[in-house]
mmCIF file of C-alpha atoms in Angstrom:
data_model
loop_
_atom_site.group_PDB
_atom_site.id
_atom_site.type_symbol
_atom_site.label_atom_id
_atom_site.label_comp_id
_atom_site.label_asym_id
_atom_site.label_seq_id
_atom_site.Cartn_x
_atom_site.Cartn_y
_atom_site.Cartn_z
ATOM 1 C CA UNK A 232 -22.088 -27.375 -18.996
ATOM 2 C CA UNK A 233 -20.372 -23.601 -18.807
ATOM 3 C CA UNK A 234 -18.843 -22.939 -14.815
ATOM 4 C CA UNK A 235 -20.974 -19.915 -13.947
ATOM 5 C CA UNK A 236 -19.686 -18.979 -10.926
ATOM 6 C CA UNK A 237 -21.038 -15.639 -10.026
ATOM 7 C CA UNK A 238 -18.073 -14.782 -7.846
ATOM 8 C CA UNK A 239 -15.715 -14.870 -10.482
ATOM 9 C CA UNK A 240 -17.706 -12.292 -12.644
ATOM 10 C CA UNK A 241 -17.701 -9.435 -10.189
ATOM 11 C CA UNK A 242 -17.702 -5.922 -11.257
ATOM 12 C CA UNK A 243 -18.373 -6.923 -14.972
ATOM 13 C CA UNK A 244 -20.625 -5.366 -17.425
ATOM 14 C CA UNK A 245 -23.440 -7.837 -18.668
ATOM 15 C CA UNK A 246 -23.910 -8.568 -22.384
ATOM 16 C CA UNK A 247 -27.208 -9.504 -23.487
ATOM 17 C CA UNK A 248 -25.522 -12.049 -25.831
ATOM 18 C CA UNK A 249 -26.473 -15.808 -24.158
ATOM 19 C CA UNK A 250 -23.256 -17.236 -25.770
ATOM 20 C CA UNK A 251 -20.826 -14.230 -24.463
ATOM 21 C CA UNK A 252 -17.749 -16.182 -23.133
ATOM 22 C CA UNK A 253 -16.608 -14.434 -19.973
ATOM 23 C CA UNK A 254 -12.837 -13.979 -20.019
ATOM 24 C CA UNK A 255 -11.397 -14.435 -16.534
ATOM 25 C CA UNK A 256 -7.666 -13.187 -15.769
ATOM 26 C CA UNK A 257 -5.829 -14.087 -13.014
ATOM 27 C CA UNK A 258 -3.823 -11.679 -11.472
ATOM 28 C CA UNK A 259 -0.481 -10.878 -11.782
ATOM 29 C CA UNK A 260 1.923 -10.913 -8.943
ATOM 30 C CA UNK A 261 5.427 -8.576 -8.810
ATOM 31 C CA UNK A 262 8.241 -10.095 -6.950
ATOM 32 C CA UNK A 263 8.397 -8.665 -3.374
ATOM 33 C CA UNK A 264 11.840 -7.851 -2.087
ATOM 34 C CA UNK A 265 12.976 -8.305 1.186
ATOM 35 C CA UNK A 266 12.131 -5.302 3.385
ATOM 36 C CA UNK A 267 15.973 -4.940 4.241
ATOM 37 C CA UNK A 268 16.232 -4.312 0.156
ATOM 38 C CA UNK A 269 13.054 -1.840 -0.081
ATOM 39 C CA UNK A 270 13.850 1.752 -0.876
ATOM 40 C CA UNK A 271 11.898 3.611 1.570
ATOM 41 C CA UNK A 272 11.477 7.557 1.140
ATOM 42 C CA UNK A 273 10.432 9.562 3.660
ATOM 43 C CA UNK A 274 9.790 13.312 2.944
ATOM 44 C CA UNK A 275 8.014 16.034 4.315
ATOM 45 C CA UNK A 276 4.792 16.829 2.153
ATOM 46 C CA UNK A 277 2.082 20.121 2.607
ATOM 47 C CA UNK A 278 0.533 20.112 -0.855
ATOM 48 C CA UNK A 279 -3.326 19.947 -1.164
ATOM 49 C CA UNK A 280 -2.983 19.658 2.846
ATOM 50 C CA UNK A 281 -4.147 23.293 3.858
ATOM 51 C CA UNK A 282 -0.560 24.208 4.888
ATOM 52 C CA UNK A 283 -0.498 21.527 7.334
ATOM 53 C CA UNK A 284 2.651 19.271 7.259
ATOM 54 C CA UNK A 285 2.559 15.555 7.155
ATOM 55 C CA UNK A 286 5.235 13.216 6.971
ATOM 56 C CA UNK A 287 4.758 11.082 3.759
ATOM 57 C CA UNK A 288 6.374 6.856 3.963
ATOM 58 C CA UNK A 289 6.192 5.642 0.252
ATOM 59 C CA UNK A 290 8.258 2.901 -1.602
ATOM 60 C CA UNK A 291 6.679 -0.041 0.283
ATOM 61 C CA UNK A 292 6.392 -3.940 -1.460
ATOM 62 C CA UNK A 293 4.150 -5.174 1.191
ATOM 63 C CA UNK A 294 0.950 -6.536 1.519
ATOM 64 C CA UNK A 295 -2.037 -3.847 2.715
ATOM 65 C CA UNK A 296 -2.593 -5.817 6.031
ATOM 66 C CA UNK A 297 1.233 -5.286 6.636
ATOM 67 C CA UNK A 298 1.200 -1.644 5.730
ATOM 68 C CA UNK A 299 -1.932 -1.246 8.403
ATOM 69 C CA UNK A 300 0.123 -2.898 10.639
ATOM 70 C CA UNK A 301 3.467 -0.730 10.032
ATOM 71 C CA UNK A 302 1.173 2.498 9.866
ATOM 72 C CA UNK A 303 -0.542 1.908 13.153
ATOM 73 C CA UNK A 304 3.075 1.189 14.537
ATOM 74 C CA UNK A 305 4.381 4.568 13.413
ATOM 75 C CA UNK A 306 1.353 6.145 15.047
ATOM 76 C CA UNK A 307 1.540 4.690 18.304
ATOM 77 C CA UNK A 308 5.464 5.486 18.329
ATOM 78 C CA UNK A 309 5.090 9.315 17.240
ATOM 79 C CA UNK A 310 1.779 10.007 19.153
ATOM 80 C CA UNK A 311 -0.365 11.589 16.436
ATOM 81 C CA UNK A 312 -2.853 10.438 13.913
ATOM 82 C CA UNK A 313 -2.021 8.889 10.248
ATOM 83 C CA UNK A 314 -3.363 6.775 7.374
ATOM 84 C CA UNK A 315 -2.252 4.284 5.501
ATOM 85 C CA UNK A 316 -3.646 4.366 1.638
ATOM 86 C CA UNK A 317 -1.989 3.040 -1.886
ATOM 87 C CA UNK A 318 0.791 1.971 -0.739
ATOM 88 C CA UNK A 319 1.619 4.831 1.345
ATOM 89 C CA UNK A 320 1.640 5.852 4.892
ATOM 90 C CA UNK A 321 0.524 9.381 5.829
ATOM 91 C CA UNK A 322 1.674 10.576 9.662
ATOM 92 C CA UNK A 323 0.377 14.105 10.396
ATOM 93 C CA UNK A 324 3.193 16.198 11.334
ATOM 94 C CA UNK A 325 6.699 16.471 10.779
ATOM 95 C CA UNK A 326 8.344 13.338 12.275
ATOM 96 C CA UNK A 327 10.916 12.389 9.858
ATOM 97 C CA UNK A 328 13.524 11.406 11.892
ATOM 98 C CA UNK A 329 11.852 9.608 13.982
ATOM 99 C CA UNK A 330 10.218 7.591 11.448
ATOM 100 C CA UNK A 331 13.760 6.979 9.719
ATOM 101 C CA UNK A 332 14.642 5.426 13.302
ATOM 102 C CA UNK A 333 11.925 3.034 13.643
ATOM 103 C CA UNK A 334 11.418 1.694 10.432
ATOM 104 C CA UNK A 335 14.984 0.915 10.522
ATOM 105 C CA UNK A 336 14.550 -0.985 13.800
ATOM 106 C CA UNK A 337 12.024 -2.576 11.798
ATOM 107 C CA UNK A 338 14.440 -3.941 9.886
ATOM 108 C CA UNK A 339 13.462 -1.403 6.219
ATOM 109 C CA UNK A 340 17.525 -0.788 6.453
ATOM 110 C CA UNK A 341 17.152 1.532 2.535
ATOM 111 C CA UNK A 342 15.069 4.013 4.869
ATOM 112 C CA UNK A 343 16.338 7.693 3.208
ATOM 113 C CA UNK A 344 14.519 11.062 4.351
ATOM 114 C CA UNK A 345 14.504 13.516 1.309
#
């Protein structure tokens, strides 16, 4: 009897075909460095912003839950508002140095502002 786990099938285009084999992948994972080894950039960003400036944290190997976590951090510490989406954090403003400063108490040690 053929597993038919509906779960497993998500987001997947139906064939009509009763004897369609459904191909399931698993994942592959990338090797997450340490965060002392992480190159973190930090630069200063206004494109596609209105002329506003927002401070712009990319390079991070972490998992989403941890970059929520490190995002709502950097808010709380620089007192403004922020987002944290594809692997990057967005903090409105220009607070580069002071993000350089705590993410290196945090331990990110590769933290460069360009």
């Amino acid at each position: 009897m053929k597993k038919n786990d509906w779960k497993e099938r998500l987001n997947i285009v139906y064939s009509t075909n009763p004897d369609y084999e459904y191909e399931i992948t698993e994942e592959v994972f990338q090797k997450i460095e340490p965060k002392e080894k992480q190159l973190i950039k930090i630069l200063l960003d206004k494109r596609n912003r209105g002329g506003k400036k927002v401070s712009l944290v990319t390079g991070f190997q972490i998992s989403s839950e941890d970059l929520d976590d490190l995002c709502r951090l950097l808010k709380v510490k620089c007192g403004v508002g922020g987002s944290a989406k594809n692997g990057e954090i967005i903090i409105q403003g220009d607070f580069r140095e002071r993000i350089l400063e705590i993410l290196r108490n945090e331990g990110y040690l590769k933290a460069r502002m360009i």
